[in-house]
Short mmCIF file of C-alpha atoms and ligand atoms in Angstrom, two decimals:
data_model
loop_
_atom_site.label_atom_id
_atom_site.label_comp_id
_atom_site.label_asym_id
_atom_site.label_seq_id
_atom_site.Cartn_x
_atom_site.Cartn_y
_atom_site.Cartn_z
CA MET P 236 92.28 115.55 102.27
CA SER P 237 92.98 113.39 105.36
CA LYS P 238 90.54 113.42 108.30
CA GLN P 239 91.49 115.51 111.39
CA ARG P 240 93.78 113.60 113.73
CA THR P 241 95.11 114.03 117.30
CA LYS P 242 98.44 115.86 117.05
CA LEU P 243 101.73 114.28 118.29
CA VAL P 244 104.84 116.32 119.29
CA VAL P 245 107.99 114.60 119.96
CA GLY P 246 111.30 116.15 121.12
CA ASN P 247 114.58 114.87 119.96
CA TRP P 248 117.19 116.03 122.34
CA LYS P 249 119.95 114.59 120.26
CA MET P 250 123.34 114.43 122.22
CA HIS P 251 122.40 117.12 124.67
CA GLY P 252 121.76 117.10 128.41
CA ARG P 253 123.15 116.67 131.92
CA LEU P 254 121.34 115.32 134.88
CA ALA P 255 120.73 118.57 136.62
CA GLU P 256 119.44 120.51 133.62
CA ASN P 257 117.41 117.50 132.29
CA ALA P 258 115.53 117.48 135.67
CA VAL P 259 114.56 121.12 135.27
CA LEU P 260 113.43 120.48 131.71
CA LEU P 261 111.59 117.29 132.27
CA GLN P 262 109.69 118.63 135.29
CA ALA P 263 108.69 121.82 133.29
CA VAL P 264 107.54 119.77 130.35
CA ALA P 265 105.59 117.33 132.43
CA GLN P 266 103.78 120.08 134.26
CA GLY P 267 103.10 122.13 131.08
CA ALA P 268 101.83 119.09 129.27
CA GLY P 269 99.20 118.65 131.93
CA GLU P 270 97.61 121.84 130.77
CA LEU P 271 97.52 121.04 127.09
CA SER P 272 94.30 120.11 125.23
CA ALA P 273 93.44 116.45 125.17
CA ASP P 274 94.10 116.43 121.43
CA VAL P 275 97.88 116.73 121.83
CA ARG P 276 100.21 113.88 122.64
CA VAL P 277 103.71 114.70 123.80
CA GLY P 278 106.85 112.66 123.81
CA VAL P 279 110.70 113.24 124.35
CA CYS P 280 113.44 111.09 123.08
CA VAL P 281 116.47 111.38 125.26
CA PRO P 282 120.02 110.10 125.19
CA GLY P 283 120.09 106.51 126.38
CA PRO P 284 121.82 107.22 129.72
CA TYR P 285 118.94 109.44 130.72
CA LEU P 286 116.04 106.98 130.08
CA ALA P 287 115.87 106.15 133.80
CA GLN P 288 115.70 109.80 134.64
CA ALA P 289 112.90 110.34 132.04
CA GLN P 290 111.10 107.37 133.50
CA SER P 291 111.41 108.64 137.01
CA LEU P 292 110.34 112.24 136.19
CA LEU P 293 107.65 111.58 133.54
CA SER P 294 105.82 108.58 135.01
CA GLY P 295 102.30 109.64 135.76
CA SER P 296 102.53 112.55 133.40
CA ARG P 297 101.07 112.92 130.07
CA VAL P 298 104.54 112.83 128.46
CA VAL P 299 105.89 109.66 127.01
CA TRP P 300 109.55 109.09 126.47
CA GLY P 301 111.92 107.13 124.27
CA ALA P 302 115.36 106.61 122.58
CA GLN P 303 116.90 108.05 119.54
CA ASP P 304 118.23 104.87 118.06
CA VAL P 305 118.50 101.07 118.84
CA SER P 306 120.54 98.18 117.65
CA ALA P 307 119.54 96.10 114.69
CA PHE P 308 120.40 93.00 116.91
CA THR P 309 118.44 91.72 119.71
CA GLN P 310 121.30 90.86 122.01
CA GLY P 311 124.90 89.55 121.97
CA ALA P 312 128.50 90.59 121.39
CA TYR P 313 127.80 94.01 119.84
CA THR P 314 129.85 96.39 122.05
CA GLY P 315 128.34 99.79 122.44
CA GLU P 316 124.93 98.77 121.10
CA VAL P 317 121.61 99.20 122.99
CA ALA P 318 118.85 96.71 122.31
CA ALA P 319 115.17 97.59 121.90
CA SER P 320 114.41 95.32 124.97
CA MET P 321 116.64 97.44 127.10
CA VAL P 322 114.74 100.62 126.13
CA VAL P 323 111.59 98.76 127.13
CA ASP P 324 113.11 98.14 130.55
CA PHE P 325 112.93 101.87 131.21
CA GLY P 326 109.15 102.27 130.43
CA ALA P 327 109.79 103.95 127.13
CA SER P 328 107.39 103.80 124.26
CA LEU P 329 109.09 105.50 121.28
CA VAL P 330 112.36 105.04 119.40
CA ILE P 331 113.52 107.25 116.58
CA VAL P 332 115.07 105.25 113.66
CA GLY P 333 116.75 106.53 110.45
CA HIS P 334 117.37 110.07 111.72
CA SER P 335 119.33 111.90 108.93
CA GLU P 336 122.21 112.39 111.36
CA ARG P 337 122.51 108.62 111.70
CA ARG P 338 122.08 108.00 108.01
CA ALA P 339 124.87 110.68 107.31
CA TYR P 340 127.38 110.17 110.17
CA HIS P 341 126.89 106.43 110.70
CA ARG P 342 126.15 105.52 107.16
CA GLU P 343 122.85 103.83 107.97
CA SER P 344 121.10 102.51 105.01
CA SER P 345 117.35 102.42 104.41
CA GLU P 346 117.68 98.56 104.69
CA LEU P 347 119.29 98.96 108.19
CA VAL P 348 116.71 101.48 109.25
CA ALA P 349 114.00 98.90 108.24
CA VAL P 350 115.60 96.16 110.34
CA LYS P 351 115.82 98.63 113.35
CA ALA P 352 112.08 99.41 112.83
CA GLN P 353 111.23 95.69 112.99
CA ARG P 354 113.28 95.25 116.25
CA VAL P 355 111.41 98.30 117.79
CA LEU P 356 108.04 96.90 116.82
CA GLU P 357 108.96 93.38 118.13
CA ALA P 358 109.82 95.05 121.44
CA GLY P 359 106.30 96.51 121.59
CA LEU P 360 107.59 100.10 120.94
CA THR P 361 106.64 102.64 118.36
CA PRO P 362 109.30 103.54 115.76
CA VAL P 363 109.49 107.10 114.53
CA VAL P 364 110.79 106.43 111.05
CA CYS P 365 112.57 109.48 109.66
CA VAL P 366 112.80 110.25 105.89
CA GLY P 367 114.01 113.37 104.15
CA GLU P 368 115.88 114.55 101.16
CA THR P 369 119.10 116.69 101.09
CA LEU P 370 119.18 120.11 99.42
CA GLU P 371 120.87 118.65 96.37
CA GLU P 372 118.20 116.03 95.99
CA ARG P 373 115.47 118.55 96.30
CA GLU P 374 117.11 120.87 93.73
CA ALA P 375 117.46 117.95 91.38
CA GLY P 376 113.64 117.25 91.62
CA SER P 377 114.04 113.98 93.31
CA THR P 378 112.39 114.58 96.68
CA GLU P 379 109.54 112.15 96.06
CA GLN P 380 111.80 109.43 94.70
CA VAL P 381 114.20 109.77 97.74
CA VAL P 382 111.52 109.79 100.54
CA GLY P 383 109.34 107.28 98.67
CA ASP P 384 112.36 104.88 98.48
CA GLN P 385 113.24 105.47 102.11
CA LEU P 386 109.63 104.79 103.31
CA ASP P 387 109.15 101.74 101.02
CA ALA P 388 112.44 100.13 102.39
CA VAL P 389 110.63 99.95 105.84
CA LEU P 390 107.13 99.15 104.55
CA VAL P 391 108.30 96.29 102.47
CA LYS P 392 109.66 94.44 105.69
CA LEU P 393 106.41 95.05 107.69
CA SER P 394 103.06 93.31 107.78
CA ASP P 395 100.06 95.63 107.35
CA VAL P 396 99.42 95.30 111.15
CA GLU P 397 103.00 96.33 111.89
CA ALA P 398 103.05 99.17 109.47
CA ALA P 399 99.88 100.59 111.00
CA ARG P 400 101.83 100.90 114.33
CA ILE P 401 104.71 103.24 113.01
CA VAL P 402 105.02 106.90 113.08
CA VAL P 403 106.71 108.66 110.02
CA ALA P 404 108.62 111.87 110.38
CA TYR P 405 109.35 113.90 107.29
CA GLU P 406 112.56 115.77 107.89
CA PRO P 407 114.14 117.56 105.00
CA VAL P 408 117.88 117.40 105.74
CA TRP P 409 118.30 121.06 104.69
CA ALA P 410 115.93 122.14 107.27
CA ILE P 411 117.32 120.29 110.33
CA GLY P 412 119.16 122.55 112.74
CA THR P 413 119.51 125.18 110.06
CA GLY P 414 116.76 127.60 111.20
CA LYS P 415 115.28 127.38 107.66
CA SER P 416 112.09 125.38 107.89
CA ALA P 417 110.26 123.98 104.85
CA THR P 418 107.26 126.19 104.12
CA SER P 419 103.85 124.77 105.07
CA GLU P 420 103.12 124.22 101.43
CA GLN P 421 106.44 122.39 100.76
CA ALA P 422 105.95 120.22 103.80
CA GLN P 423 102.26 119.49 103.02
CA ALA P 424 103.08 118.40 99.53
CA VAL P 425 105.65 115.92 100.67
CA HIS P 426 103.27 114.72 103.46
CA ALA P 427 100.50 114.20 100.96
CA PHE P 428 102.82 112.14 98.75
CA LEU P 429 103.83 109.98 101.76
CA ARG P 430 100.18 109.63 102.87
CA SER P 431 99.43 108.22 99.45
CA ARG P 432 102.43 105.93 99.66
CA LEU P 433 101.21 104.60 103.19
CA ALA P 434 97.66 104.35 101.82
CA ALA P 435 98.88 101.86 99.20
CA LYS P 436 99.90 99.56 102.00
CA GLY P 437 96.38 99.46 103.42
CA ALA P 438 93.61 101.63 104.81
CA ALA P 439 94.83 101.41 108.45
CA VAL P 440 98.39 102.34 107.39
CA ALA P 441 97.09 105.55 105.67
CA ASP P 442 96.31 106.82 109.17
CA VAL P 443 99.69 106.57 110.78
CA PRO P 444 100.84 109.87 112.26
CA LEU P 445 102.97 111.98 109.76
CA LEU P 446 105.22 114.32 111.76
CA TYR P 447 107.12 117.24 110.24
CA GLY P 448 110.64 117.97 111.57
CA GLY P 449 113.10 120.74 110.56
CA SER P 450 113.52 124.03 112.44
CA VAL P 451 109.99 123.90 113.86
CA LYS P 452 109.70 126.87 116.26
CA PRO P 453 106.80 128.45 118.22
CA GLU P 454 106.51 131.09 115.45
CA ASN P 455 106.00 128.52 112.57
CA ALA P 456 104.50 125.50 114.36
CA GLU P 457 100.81 126.39 114.03
CA GLU P 458 100.95 127.08 110.43
CA LEU P 459 102.68 123.82 109.78
CA PHE P 460 100.43 121.75 112.01
CA ARG P 461 97.35 123.17 110.33
CA GLN P 462 98.16 121.40 107.12
CA PRO P 463 95.86 118.51 106.47
CA ASP P 464 98.47 115.84 106.29
CA ILE P 465 100.78 117.12 109.12
CA ASP P 466 99.91 115.31 112.26
CA GLY P 467 102.51 117.02 114.50
CA GLY P 468 106.15 117.51 114.65
CA LEU P 469 109.56 116.08 115.60
CA ILE P 470 111.33 118.76 117.35
CA GLY P 471 115.16 119.12 117.76
CA GLY P 472 116.70 122.33 119.07
CA ALA P 473 113.51 123.79 120.39
CA SER P 474 112.78 120.69 122.53
CA LEU P 475 115.69 121.68 124.76
CA LYS P 476 113.84 124.81 126.01
CA ALA P 477 110.67 123.94 128.01
CA GLN P 478 109.03 127.28 127.08
CA ASP P 479 109.57 126.79 123.38
CA PHE P 480 108.70 123.16 123.43
CA LEU P 481 105.40 123.68 125.29
CA ALA P 482 104.59 126.63 122.97
CA ILE P 483 105.03 124.27 120.04
CA CYS P 484 102.79 121.72 121.88
CA LYS P 485 100.15 124.42 122.43
CA ALA P 486 100.34 125.42 118.69
CA ALA P 487 99.58 121.75 117.98
CA GLY P 488 96.43 122.01 120.20
CA ALA P 489 95.32 125.17 118.38
CA ALA P 490 95.92 123.61 114.98
CA SER P 491 93.96 120.57 115.94
CA VAL P 492 90.95 122.68 117.06
CA ALA P 493 91.26 124.81 113.93
CA GLY P 494 91.31 121.70 111.71
C1 LIG Z 205 115.72 116.90 114.44
O1 LIG Z 205 116.84 116.71 114.94
O2 LIG Z 205 114.94 115.80 114.27
C2 LIG Z 205 115.20 118.30 114.23
C3 LIG Z 205 114.07 118.39 113.56
O3 LIG Z 205 115.99 119.24 114.52
P1 LIG Z 205 115.63 120.82 114.53
O4 LIG Z 205 114.27 120.93 115.07
O5 LIG Z 205 116.63 121.41 115.40
O6 LIG Z 205 115.88 121.29 113.09
#
């Protein structure tokens, strides 16, 4: 069993938001986060155009912010791409890489995800590396093979020191945005497997935060976060409602005390 860790809750807004509604949400999250237990860290990953707004409204609060993807290139003639260094310019600290929506809709391979994780680390940011199996893969009994391969593709490109700086999010594809979360037992089993895979890379790497993502809600968050290898959550839909997102952050605090 892993030792008790600080919990980390990160919101993934996906392609949602407008300036006016973001302001209300960001201010509410910043204020609510100030009342959370010290054991909970909170972040939000916003669409790129809103990084400046996140910086302006979250600076000085306990909430950190970040992007949902970056280019595999550092700069140049790559129309439409955003470099990790540009994300740094807005005071961000997190970047999601390898989200299943990017793997599915933009055909991102695990090798590309690994290069993006490298770019994020080089820029001094923390990559939140997403892994997860489809329903077909789970039903075929290949969950460990799939998530193990996705994680290894990243770890193989990183030094031990770099690998110790990542965050990993286990997000079963069948649970994302479906309302159908993995049970705490299912999630813990995969997290324990991922933990052993990280540990094989080195003692410091074994301690990287392992987040669960996939239909986390205020009602199921505490039970998930109480699992010994679940260090917090990556939250999609529920991160768009301040009340729900803060309730999930509070559940992380309660789970951390209970652990
Ligand atoms: C996500 O997009 O990373 C996610 C976990 O979504 P949801 O919480 O809506 O399932």
